[in-house]
Amino acid sequence: IANRKRCLLLTGESGMATVQETSRRIACSMGFGRLADVPDYMVTDELPQLDNEDDLVEFRALLERTEAEVVAIDPAYLCLGGDDHGNLFKQGALLLRISRLCSEMGATLILCHHTRKNRGSNVDPFSPPELEDIAWAGFQEFARQWVLVGRREPFAPGGVEDIHRLWLSVGGSAGHNGLWALDINEGNAKDPGGRCWSVNVQYKCPATSTYDSFASPKPETSVVPFQLLSYAVSAPSVTAMRCPAND
């Protein structure tokens, strides 16, 4: 991201309290004293229904008011109604509506969506996710560029730190692609300062390497920062920081 953009997050799954708490920790890790100090970051828990004309009119008005340049919808399935998720033509038509609207408003659209929980009996559940793992009809065909996140190993609850060891697979129809091992450390709620947020990209995965070689840390591997696209702000470091209780 060459320049900072005005970002609007529409979220309907985690709840605003959780989103605020997570956002506060991310902001703190990036050097902001308070979440309120983060520029051009807006959040709402109102998601439009893509088959409802009134909702789309209100969504367009929201983009006009906020002048958002990047719009992230999380999760996409809450905008798609409750029927015919396996119908490629119906799902495609709904996705096209929101894509065209955002394009007309000059905003880049990010759709956050789930992958299938069951990838098949012959597939390692901790292997890197692929485009065909995206759940429901239409999304694979619609996506022109994608960021896929999946676990490299099971999450271990009850540890000293809550660490998510993930795959980060990036690709697009323009031909760009890459695979990284991504670790997110959220600390522990019992720590004196509460939970934290520390993100590391530990490895870039060569095309000729086996996935097993990325299962555990290697001391000679350098650590570089990585920032999630949804927040679109740059981080000075990946040092875990504790956030003040209020902002």
Coordinates of N, CA and C in Angstrom, one line a residue:
I1 N 0.9 -1.2 0.0 CA 0.0 0.0 0.0 C 0.9 1.2 0.0
A2 N 0.9 2.0 -1.1 CA 1.8 3.1 -1.2 C 1.4 4.3 -0.3
N3 N 0.1 4.5 -0.2 CA -0.3 5.6 0.6 C -1.5 5.2 1.5
R4 N -1.6 5.9 2.7 CA -2.7 5.6 3.6 C -4.0 5.9 2.9
K5 N -5.0 5.0 3.2 CA -6.3 5.1 2.6 C -7.4 5.2 3.7
R6 N -8.5 5.8 3.4 CA -9.6 5.9 4.3 C -10.3 4.5 4.3
C7 N -10.3 3.8 5.5 CA -10.8 2.4 5.5 C -12.1 2.3 6.3
L8 N -13.0 1.6 5.8 CA -14.3 1.4 6.4 C -14.4 -0.1 6.6
L9 N -14.6 -0.6 7.9 CA -14.8 -2.0 8.2 C -16.3 -2.2 8.6
L10 N -17.0 -3.1 7.8 CA -18.3 -3.5 8.2 C -18.3 -4.9 8.8
T11 N -18.6 -5.0 10.1 CA -18.4 -6.3 10.7 C -19.6 -6.7 11.4
G12 N -20.0 -8.0 11.3 CA -21.2 -8.4 11.9 C -21.2 -9.7 12.6
E13 N -19.9 -10.2 12.9 CA -19.8 -11.5 13.5 C -19.2 -11.5 14.9
S14 N -18.2 -10.7 15.1 CA -17.5 -10.8 16.4 C -18.2 -9.9 17.5
G15 N -18.9 -8.9 17.1 CA -19.4 -7.9 18.1 C -18.5 -6.7 18.2
M16 N -19.1 -5.6 18.5 CA -18.3 -4.4 18.5 C -17.3 -4.3 19.6
A17 N -17.7 -4.9 20.8 CA -16.8 -4.9 21.9 C -15.5 -5.6 21.6
T18 N -15.6 -6.8 20.9 CA -14.4 -7.6 20.6 C -13.6 -6.9 19.5
V19 N -14.3 -6.3 18.5 CA -13.6 -5.6 17.4 C -12.9 -4.4 18.0
Q20 N -13.4 -3.7 18.9 CA -12.8 -2.6 19.5 C -11.5 -3.0 20.3
E21 N -11.7 -4.1 21.1 CA -10.6 -4.6 21.9 C -9.4 -5.1 21.0
T22 N -9.7 -5.8 20.0 CA -8.7 -6.3 19.0 C -8.0 -5.1 18.3
S23 N -8.9 -4.2 17.8 CA -8.4 -3.0 17.1 C -7.4 -2.2 18.0
R24 N -7.8 -2.1 19.3 CA -7.0 -1.3 20.2 C -5.6 -1.9 20.4
R25 N -5.6 -3.3 20.5 CA -4.3 -3.9 20.6 C -3.4 -3.8 19.3
I26 N -4.1 -3.9 18.2 CA -3.3 -3.7 16.9 C -2.8 -2.3 16.8
A27 N -3.6 -1.3 17.2 CA -3.2 0.1 17.1 C -2.0 0.3 18.1
C28 N -2.1 -0.3 19.2 CA -1.0 -0.1 20.2 C 0.3 -0.7 19.7
S29 N 0.2 -1.9 19.0 CA 1.4 -2.5 18.5 C 2.1 -1.7 17.4
M30 N 1.3 -0.8 16.8 CA 1.8 0.0 15.7 C 2.2 1.4 16.2
G31 N 2.2 1.6 17.5 CA 2.8 2.8 18.1 C 1.7 3.9 18.4
F32 N 0.5 3.6 18.2 CA -0.6 4.6 18.6 C -0.9 4.4 20.0
G33 N -1.0 5.5 20.7 CA -1.3 5.5 22.2 C -2.8 5.1 22.4
R34 N -3.7 5.5 21.5 CA -5.1 5.2 21.7 C -5.6 4.8 20.3
L35 N -6.7 4.0 20.4 CA -7.4 3.7 19.1 C -7.9 4.9 18.4
A36 N -8.4 5.9 19.2 CA -8.9 7.1 18.6 C -7.8 7.9 17.8
D37 N -6.6 7.6 18.0 CA -5.5 8.3 17.3 C -5.2 7.7 15.9
V38 N -5.8 6.5 15.6 CA -5.6 5.9 14.3 C -6.4 6.7 13.3
P39 N -5.7 7.2 12.3 CA -6.4 8.0 11.3 C -7.1 7.1 10.2
D40 N -8.2 7.6 9.7 CA -8.9 7.0 8.6 C -9.3 5.6 8.8
Y41 N -9.7 5.2 10.0 CA -10.2 3.9 10.3 C -11.6 4.0 10.9
M42 N -12.6 3.5 10.2 CA -14.0 3.6 10.6 C -14.6 2.2 10.7
V43 N -15.5 2.0 11.7 CA -16.1 0.7 11.9 C -17.6 0.8 12.1
T44 N -18.4 -0.1 11.5 CA -19.8 -0.1 11.8 C -20.2 -1.6 11.8
D45 N -21.2 -1.9 12.6 CA -21.8 -3.3 12.7 C -23.0 -3.4 11.9
E46 N -23.3 -2.5 11.0 CA -24.4 -2.6 10.1 C -24.0 -3.1 8.7
L47 N -24.5 -4.3 8.4 CA -24.1 -4.9 7.1 C -25.3 -4.9 6.1
P48 N -25.1 -4.6 4.9 CA -26.2 -4.5 3.9 C -26.6 -5.9 3.4
Q49 N -27.8 -6.1 3.1 CA -28.3 -7.3 2.4 C -28.2 -7.0 0.9
L50 N -27.4 -7.8 0.2 CA -27.2 -7.5 -1.2 C -28.4 -7.7 -2.1
D51 N -29.4 -8.4 -1.7 CA -30.6 -8.6 -2.5 C -31.7 -7.6 -2.1
N52 N -31.3 -6.6 -1.2 CA -32.3 -5.6 -0.8 C -31.9 -4.2 -1.3
E53 N -32.8 -3.7 -2.2 CA -32.5 -2.4 -2.8 C -32.3 -1.3 -1.8
D54 N -33.2 -1.3 -0.8 CA -33.1 -0.2 0.2 C -31.7 -0.3 1.0
D55 N -31.3 -1.5 1.3 CA -30.0 -1.6 1.9 C -28.8 -1.1 1.0
L56 N -28.9 -1.4 -0.3 CA -27.9 -0.9 -1.2 C -27.9 0.6 -1.3
V57 N -29.1 1.2 -1.3 CA -29.1 2.7 -1.3 C -28.5 3.2 0.0
E58 N -28.7 2.7 1.1 CA -28.1 3.1 2.4 C -26.6 2.9 2.4
F59 N -26.2 1.8 1.8 CA -24.8 1.5 1.7 C -24.1 2.5 0.8
R60 N -24.7 2.8 -0.3 CA -24.1 3.9 -1.1 C -24.0 5.2 -0.4
A61 N -25.0 5.5 0.4 CA -25.0 6.8 1.1 C -23.9 6.8 2.2
L62 N -23.7 5.6 2.8 CA -22.6 5.4 3.8 C -21.2 5.7 3.2
L63 N -21.0 5.2 2.0 CA -19.7 5.4 1.3 C -19.6 6.9 0.9
E64 N -20.6 7.5 0.6 CA -20.6 8.9 0.3 C -20.2 9.7 1.5
R65 N -20.8 9.4 2.7 CA -20.6 10.2 3.9 C -19.2 10.0 4.4
T66 N -18.7 8.7 4.4 CA -17.4 8.4 4.9 C -16.3 8.7 4.0
E67 N -16.6 8.8 2.7 CA -15.5 8.9 1.6 C -14.5 7.8 1.7
A68 N -15.0 6.6 2.0 CA -14.1 5.4 2.2 C -13.5 5.1 0.9
E69 N -12.2 4.7 0.9 CA -11.4 4.3 -0.2 C -11.2 2.8 -0.2
V70 N -11.3 2.2 0.9 CA -11.2 0.7 1.1 C -12.3 0.3 2.0
V71 N -13.1 -0.7 1.5 CA -14.3 -1.2 2.2 C -14.1 -2.7 2.5
A72 N -14.1 -3.1 3.7 CA -14.0 -4.5 4.1 C -15.3 -4.9 4.7
I73 N -15.8 -6.0 4.2 CA -17.1 -6.6 4.7 C -16.8 -7.9 5.4
D74 N -17.1 -8.1 6.7 CA -16.7 -9.3 7.4 C -17.9 -9.6 8.3
P75 N -18.5 -10.8 8.1 CA -18.2 -11.8 7.0 C -19.2 -11.6 5.8
A76 N -18.8 -12.0 4.7 CA -19.6 -11.9 3.5 C -21.0 -12.6 3.6
Y77 N -21.0 -13.8 4.2 CA -22.2 -14.6 4.2 C -23.4 -13.9 4.8
L78 N -23.1 -13.0 5.8 CA -24.2 -12.3 6.4 C -24.9 -11.3 5.5
C79 N -24.3 -11.1 4.4 CA -24.9 -10.1 3.4 C -25.7 -10.8 2.3
L80 N -25.6 -12.1 2.3 CA -26.1 -12.9 1.1 C -27.5 -13.6 1.3
G81 N -28.2 -13.3 2.3 CA -29.5 -13.9 2.5 C -29.3 -15.3 3.0
G82 N -30.4 -16.1 3.1 CA -30.4 -17.4 3.7 C -30.7 -18.5 2.8
D83 N -30.7 -18.3 1.4 CA -31.1 -19.4 0.6 C -30.2 -19.5 -0.7
D84 N -30.1 -20.7 -1.2 CA -29.5 -20.9 -2.5 C -28.0 -20.6 -2.5
H85 N -27.3 -20.9 -1.5 CA -25.8 -20.6 -1.4 C -25.0 -21.4 -2.4
G86 N -25.7 -22.5 -2.9 CA -25.0 -23.4 -3.9 C -25.2 -23.0 -5.3
N87 N -26.0 -21.9 -5.5 CA -26.4 -21.5 -6.9 C -25.3 -20.5 -7.4
L88 N -24.5 -21.0 -8.3 CA -23.4 -20.1 -8.8 C -23.9 -18.9 -9.4
F89 N -25.0 -19.0 -10.2 CA -25.5 -17.8 -10.9 C -26.1 -16.8 -10.0
K90 N -26.8 -17.2 -9.0 CA -27.5 -16.3 -8.0 C -26.4 -15.6 -7.2
Q91 N -25.4 -16.4 -6.7 CA -24.4 -15.8 -5.8 C -23.5 -14.8 -6.6
G92 N -23.2 -15.2 -7.9 CA -22.4 -14.3 -8.7 C -23.1 -13.0 -9.0
A93 N -24.4 -13.0 -9.2 CA -25.2 -11.8 -9.4 C -25.1 -10.9 -8.2
L94 N -25.2 -11.5 -7.0 CA -25.2 -10.7 -5.8 C -23.8 -10.0 -5.5
L95 N -22.8 -10.8 -5.8 CA -21.4 -10.3 -5.6 C -21.1 -9.3 -6.6
L96 N -21.6 -9.4 -7.8 CA -21.4 -8.4 -8.9 C -22.0 -7.1 -8.5
R97 N -23.2 -7.1 -7.8 CA -23.8 -5.9 -7.4 C -23.0 -5.0 -6.5
I98 N -22.4 -5.7 -5.4 CA -21.7 -5.0 -4.5 C -20.3 -4.5 -5.1
S99 N -19.8 -5.3 -6.0 CA -18.5 -5.0 -6.6 C -18.7 -3.7 -7.5
R100 N -19.7 -3.7 -8.3 CA -20.0 -2.6 -9.2 C -20.3 -1.3 -8.4
L101 N -21.0 -1.4 -7.3 CA -21.3 -0.3 -6.4 C -20.1 0.3 -5.9
C102 N -19.2 -0.5 -5.3 CA -18.0 0.0 -4.7 C -17.1 0.6 -5.8
S103 N -17.0 0.0 -7.0 CA -16.3 0.5 -8.1 C -16.8 1.9 -8.5
E104 N -18.1 2.1 -8.6 CA -18.7 3.4 -9.0 C -18.3 4.5 -7.9
M105 N -18.2 4.0 -6.7 CA -17.9 5.0 -5.6 C -16.4 5.2 -5.4
G106 N -15.5 4.5 -6.2 CA -14.1 4.7 -6.1 C -13.5 4.0 -4.9
A107 N -14.1 2.9 -4.4 CA -13.6 2.2 -3.3 C -13.2 0.8 -3.6
T108 N -12.1 0.4 -3.1 CA -11.6 -1.0 -3.2 C -12.4 -1.9 -2.2
L109 N -13.0 -3.0 -2.7 CA -13.8 -3.9 -1.9 C -13.0 -5.1 -1.4
I110 N -13.0 -5.4 -0.1 CA -12.4 -6.6 0.5 C -13.6 -7.4 1.1
L111 N -13.8 -8.6 0.6 CA -14.8 -9.5 1.2 C -14.1 -10.5 2.0
C112 N -14.5 -10.6 3.3 CA -13.9 -11.6 4.2 C -14.9 -12.8 4.3
H113 N -14.4 -14.0 4.0 CA -15.3 -15.1 3.8 C -14.6 -16.4 4.4
H114 N -15.4 -17.3 4.8 CA -14.9 -18.6 5.4 C -14.5 -19.6 4.3
T115 N -13.6 -20.4 4.7 CA -13.2 -21.6 3.9 C -14.0 -22.8 4.5
R116 N -14.0 -23.9 3.7 CA -14.7 -25.1 4.1 C -14.0 -25.7 5.3
K117 N -14.8 -26.2 6.3 CA -14.2 -26.8 7.5 C -13.7 -28.2 7.1
N118 N -14.4 -28.9 6.2 CA -14.0 -30.2 5.8 C -13.4 -30.2 4.4
R119 N -12.1 -30.3 4.3 CA -11.4 -30.2 3.1 C -11.2 -31.6 2.4
G120 N -11.8 -32.6 2.9 CA -11.7 -33.9 2.3 C -10.8 -34.8 3.1
S121 N -11.0 -36.1 3.1 CA -10.3 -37.1 3.8 C -8.8 -37.2 3.4
N122 N -8.5 -36.9 2.1 CA -7.2 -37.0 1.6 C -6.3 -35.7 1.7
V123 N -6.9 -34.7 2.4 CA -6.2 -33.4 2.4 C -5.8 -33.2 3.9
D124 N -4.5 -32.8 4.1 CA -4.0 -32.5 5.4 C -4.7 -31.2 5.8
P125 N -5.5 -31.2 7.0 CA -6.2 -30.0 7.4 C -5.3 -28.8 7.7
F126 N -4.0 -29.0 7.9 CA -3.0 -28.0 8.2 C -2.1 -27.7 7.0
S127 N -2.4 -28.1 5.8 CA -1.7 -27.7 4.6 C -2.2 -26.3 4.2
P128 N -1.4 -25.6 3.4 CA -1.8 -24.2 3.0 C -3.2 -24.2 2.3
P129 N -4.0 -23.3 2.6 CA -5.3 -23.2 2.0 C -5.2 -22.8 0.5
E130 N -6.1 -23.3 -0.3 CA -6.2 -23.0 -1.7 C -7.5 -22.3 -2.1
L131 N -7.6 -21.7 -3.3 CA -8.7 -21.0 -3.7 C -10.0 -21.9 -3.7
E132 N -9.9 -23.1 -4.0 CA -11.0 -24.0 -4.1 C -11.5 -24.4 -2.7
D133 N -10.8 -24.0 -1.6 CA -11.3 -24.2 -0.2 C -12.3 -23.2 0.2
I134 N -12.5 -22.1 -0.6 CA -13.5 -21.1 -0.2 C -14.9 -21.7 -0.2
A135 N -15.6 -21.5 0.8 CA -17.0 -22.1 1.0 C -18.0 -21.4 0.0
W136 N -18.9 -22.3 -0.4 CA -20.1 -21.8 -1.2 C -19.8 -21.4 -2.6
A137 N -20.8 -21.3 -3.4 CA -20.7 -21.1 -4.8 C -20.4 -19.6 -5.1
G138 N -19.7 -19.4 -6.2 CA -19.5 -18.0 -6.7 C -18.2 -17.3 -6.3
F139 N -17.7 -17.6 -5.1 CA -16.6 -16.8 -4.6 C -15.3 -17.2 -5.3
Q140 N -15.0 -18.4 -5.5 CA -13.8 -18.8 -6.3 C -13.8 -18.1 -7.6
E141 N -14.9 -18.2 -8.3 CA -15.0 -17.6 -9.7 C -14.9 -16.1 -9.7
F142 N -15.4 -15.5 -8.6 CA -15.5 -14.0 -8.6 C -14.2 -13.4 -8.2
A143 N -13.4 -14.0 -7.3 CA -12.2 -13.4 -6.8 C -11.2 -13.1 -7.8
R144 N -10.7 -11.9 -7.9 CA -9.6 -11.6 -8.8 C -8.3 -11.5 -8.1
Q145 N -8.3 -11.3 -6.8 CA -7.1 -11.4 -6.0 C -7.5 -11.8 -4.6
W146 N -6.7 -12.6 -3.9 CA -7.1 -13.2 -2.7 C -5.9 -13.3 -1.7
V147 N -6.3 -13.3 -0.4 CA -5.4 -13.5 0.7 C -6.1 -14.6 1.5
L148 N -5.5 -15.8 1.5 CA -6.0 -17.0 2.2 C -5.3 -17.3 3.5
V149 N -6.0 -17.5 4.6 CA -5.3 -17.7 5.9 C -5.9 -19.0 6.4
G150 N -4.9 -19.9 6.9 CA -5.3 -21.2 7.5 C -4.2 -21.6 8.5
R151 N -4.6 -22.5 9.4 CA -3.7 -22.9 10.4 C -2.6 -23.8 9.9
R152 N -1.3 -23.6 10.4 CA -0.2 -24.6 10.1 C -0.2 -25.7 11.1
E153 N -0.8 -25.5 12.3 CA -0.9 -26.5 13.3 C -2.0 -26.2 14.2
P154 N -2.5 -27.1 15.0 CA -3.6 -26.8 15.9 C -3.3 -25.7 16.9
F155 N -4.3 -24.9 17.3 CA -4.2 -23.9 18.3 C -4.1 -24.6 19.7
A156 N -3.2 -24.2 20.5 CA -3.0 -24.9 21.8 C -3.6 -24.0 22.9
P157 N -4.8 -24.2 23.4 CA -5.4 -23.3 24.4 C -4.7 -23.6 25.8
G158 N -4.8 -22.6 26.6 CA -4.3 -22.7 28.0 C -2.8 -22.6 28.1
G159 N -2.1 -22.1 27.1 CA -0.7 -21.9 27.2 C -0.3 -20.6 27.8
V160 N 1.0 -20.4 27.9 CA 1.5 -19.1 28.5 C 1.1 -17.9 27.6
E161 N 1.1 -18.2 26.2 CA 0.7 -17.2 25.3 C -0.2 -17.8 24.3
D162 N -1.1 -17.0 23.7 CA -2.0 -17.4 22.7 C -1.4 -17.1 21.3
I163 N -0.8 -18.1 20.7 CA -0.1 -18.0 19.5 C -0.8 -18.7 18.4
H164 N -1.1 -18.0 17.3 CA -1.7 -18.6 16.1 C -0.7 -18.8 15.0
R165 N -0.4 -20.0 14.7 CA 0.6 -20.3 13.6 C -0.1 -20.6 12.4
L166 N 0.0 -19.7 11.4 CA -0.9 -19.7 10.2 C -0.1 -19.8 8.9
W167 N -0.8 -20.2 7.9 CA -0.3 -20.0 6.5 C -0.9 -18.7 6.0
L168 N -0.2 -18.0 5.2 CA -0.7 -16.8 4.4 C -0.4 -17.0 3.0
S169 N -1.4 -17.3 2.2 CA -1.3 -17.6 0.8 C -1.9 -16.4 0.0
V170 N -1.2 -15.8 -0.9 CA -1.6 -14.7 -1.6 C -1.6 -15.0 -3.1
G171 N -2.6 -14.5 -3.9 CA -2.6 -14.7 -5.3 C -3.6 -13.8 -6.0
G172 N -3.5 -13.9 -7.3 CA -4.5 -13.1 -8.1 C -4.4 -13.4 -9.6
S173 N -5.4 -13.0 -10.3 CA -5.5 -13.3 -11.7 C -4.5 -12.6 -12.6
A174 N -3.8 -11.6 -12.0 CA -2.8 -10.9 -12.7 C -1.5 -11.8 -12.7
G175 N -1.4 -12.8 -11.9 CA -0.3 -13.7 -11.9 C 0.6 -13.6 -10.7
H176 N 0.3 -12.7 -9.8 CA 1.1 -12.6 -8.6 C 0.6 -13.7 -7.6
N177 N 1.6 -14.2 -6.8 CA 1.3 -15.2 -5.8 C 2.5 -15.3 -4.8
G178 N 2.2 -15.9 -3.7 CA 3.2 -16.2 -2.7 C 2.6 -16.9 -1.5
L179 N 3.5 -17.5 -0.7 CA 3.1 -18.3 0.4 C 4.1 -18.0 1.6
W180 N 3.5 -17.6 2.7 CA 4.3 -17.3 3.9 C 3.8 -18.0 5.1
A181 N 4.7 -18.2 6.1 CA 4.3 -18.7 7.4 C 4.1 -17.5 8.3
L182 N 3.0 -17.3 8.9 CA 2.6 -16.1 9.6 C 2.2 -16.5 11.1
D183 N 2.8 -15.9 12.0 CA 2.6 -16.1 13.4 C 1.9 -14.8 14.0
I184 N 0.8 -15.0 14.8 CA 0.2 -13.9 15.5 C 0.2 -14.3 17.0
N185 N 0.8 -13.5 17.8 CA 0.9 -13.7 19.2 C 0.0 -12.7 19.9
E186 N -1.0 -13.2 20.6 CA -2.0 -12.3 21.3 C -1.7 -12.3 22.8
G187 N -0.6 -12.9 23.3 CA -0.3 -12.8 24.7 C -1.3 -13.7 25.5
N188 N -1.6 -13.2 26.7 CA -2.5 -13.9 27.6 C -3.3 -12.9 28.4
A189 N -4.6 -13.2 28.5 CA -5.5 -12.3 29.2 C -5.0 -12.1 30.7
K190 N -4.3 -13.1 31.2 CA -3.9 -13.0 32.6 C -2.6 -12.2 32.8
D191 N -2.0 -11.8 31.7 CA -0.8 -11.0 31.9 C -1.1 -9.6 32.6
P192 N -0.1 -9.0 33.2 CA -0.4 -7.8 34.0 C -1.0 -6.7 33.1
G193 N -0.6 -6.6 31.8 CA -1.1 -5.6 30.9 C -2.2 -6.1 30.0
G194 N -2.6 -7.3 30.2 CA -3.6 -7.9 29.4 C -3.0 -8.5 28.1
R195 N -3.9 -8.7 27.1 CA -3.4 -9.3 25.8 C -2.7 -8.3 25.0
C196 N -1.9 -8.8 24.0 CA -1.1 -7.9 23.2 C -1.4 -8.3 21.7
W197 N -0.6 -7.8 20.8 CA -0.7 -8.1 19.4 C 0.7 -8.0 18.7
S198 N 1.2 -9.1 18.3 CA 2.5 -9.2 17.7 C 2.4 -10.1 16.5
V199 N 2.8 -9.5 15.3 CA 2.7 -10.3 14.1 C 4.0 -10.4 13.4
N200 N 4.4 -11.7 13.1 CA 5.7 -12.0 12.5 C 5.4 -12.8 11.2
V201 N 6.1 -12.5 10.2 CA 6.3 -13.4 9.0 C 7.6 -14.0 9.2
Q202 N 7.7 -15.3 9.5 CA 8.9 -16.0 9.8 C 9.6 -16.5 8.6
Y203 N 8.9 -16.9 7.6 CA 9.5 -17.5 6.4 C 8.8 -17.1 5.1
K204 N 9.5 -17.1 4.1 CA 8.9 -17.0 2.7 C 9.1 -18.4 2.2
C205 N 8.0 -19.0 1.7 CA 8.1 -20.4 1.3 C 8.5 -20.6 -0.1
P206 N 9.7 -21.2 -0.4 CA 10.1 -21.4 -1.7 C 9.2 -22.5 -2.4
A207 N 9.0 -22.4 -3.7 CA 8.1 -23.3 -4.4 C 8.6 -24.7 -4.3
T208 N 9.9 -24.9 -4.1 CA 10.4 -26.3 -4.1 C 10.5 -26.9 -2.7
S209 N 10.1 -26.2 -1.7 CA 10.2 -26.7 -0.3 C 9.0 -27.5 0.1
T210 N 9.2 -28.4 1.0 CA 8.1 -29.1 1.5 C 7.5 -28.3 2.7
Y211 N 6.2 -28.5 2.9 CA 5.5 -27.8 3.9 C 6.0 -28.2 5.3
D212 N 6.5 -29.4 5.5 CA 7.0 -29.8 6.8 C 8.1 -28.9 7.3
S213 N 8.9 -28.3 6.4 CA 10.0 -27.5 6.9 C 9.6 -26.2 7.5
F214 N 8.3 -25.9 7.5 CA 7.8 -24.7 8.1 C 7.0 -24.9 9.3
A215 N 7.1 -26.1 9.9 CA 6.2 -26.4 11.0 C 6.8 -25.8 12.3
S216 N 8.1 -25.6 12.4 CA 8.6 -25.1 13.7 C 9.7 -24.0 13.4
P217 N 10.0 -23.1 14.3 CA 10.9 -22.0 14.0 C 12.3 -22.5 13.8
K218 N 13.1 -21.8 12.9 CA 14.5 -22.0 12.7 C 15.3 -20.8 13.1
P219 N 16.3 -21.0 13.9 CA 17.0 -19.8 14.5 C 17.6 -18.9 13.5
E220 N 18.0 -19.5 12.3 CA 18.7 -18.7 11.4 C 17.8 -17.8 10.5
T221 N 16.5 -18.0 10.7 CA 15.5 -17.3 9.8 C 15.2 -15.9 10.4
S222 N 15.3 -14.9 9.5 CA 15.1 -13.5 10.0 C 13.6 -13.3 10.1
V223 N 13.2 -12.4 11.0 CA 11.8 -12.0 11.3 C 11.5 -10.6 10.7
V224 N 10.5 -10.5 9.9 CA 10.1 -9.2 9.4 C 8.7 -8.9 9.7
P225 N 8.3 -7.6 9.8 CA 6.9 -7.3 10.1 C 5.9 -7.5 9.0
F226 N 4.7 -7.8 9.3 CA 3.6 -7.9 8.3 C 2.4 -7.3 8.9
Q227 N 1.7 -6.5 8.1 CA 0.5 -5.9 8.6 C -0.8 -6.4 7.8
L228 N -1.8 -6.7 8.5 CA -3.1 -7.2 7.8 C -3.6 -6.1 7.0
L229 N -4.1 -6.5 5.8 CA -4.6 -5.5 4.8 C -5.8 -4.7 5.3
S230 N -6.6 -5.4 6.2 CA -7.9 -4.7 6.6 C -7.6 -3.4 7.3
Y231 N -6.4 -3.2 7.9 CA -6.2 -2.0 8.7 C -5.4 -1.0 8.0
A232 N -4.7 -1.4 6.9 CA -4.1 -0.4 6.0 C -3.3 0.7 6.6
V233 N -2.6 0.4 7.7 CA -1.7 1.4 8.3 C -0.3 0.6 8.5
S234 N 0.8 1.4 8.5 CA 2.1 0.8 8.6 C 2.5 0.7 10.1
A235 N 3.3 -0.4 10.4 CA 3.7 -0.7 11.7 C 5.2 -0.4 11.8
P236 N 5.7 0.3 12.8 CA 7.1 0.6 13.0 C 7.9 -0.7 13.4
S237 N 7.2 -1.6 14.1 CA 7.9 -2.8 14.5 C 6.9 -3.9 14.9
V238 N 7.3 -5.1 15.3 CA 6.4 -6.1 15.7 C 6.5 -6.4 17.1
T239 N 7.1 -5.5 17.9 CA 7.3 -5.7 19.3 C 5.9 -5.7 20.0
A240 N 5.7 -6.8 20.9 CA 4.4 -6.9 21.6 C 4.3 -5.7 22.6
M241 N 3.2 -5.0 22.6 CA 3.0 -3.9 23.5 C 1.7 -4.1 24.2
R242 N 1.7 -3.6 25.4 CA 0.4 -3.6 26.2 C -0.3 -2.3 26.1
C243 N -1.6 -2.4 25.9 CA -2.4 -1.2 25.7 C -3.0 -0.6 26.9
P244 N -3.2 0.7 27.0 CA -3.9 1.3 28.1 C -5.4 0.8 28.1
A245 N -6.0 0.8 29.3 CA -7.3 0.3 29.4 C -8.3 1.2 28.7
N246 N -8.0 2.4 28.6 CA -9.0 3.4 28.0 C -8.4 4.2 27.0
D247 N -9.2 4.6 26.0 CA -8.7 5.5 25.0 C -9.8 6.4 24.5

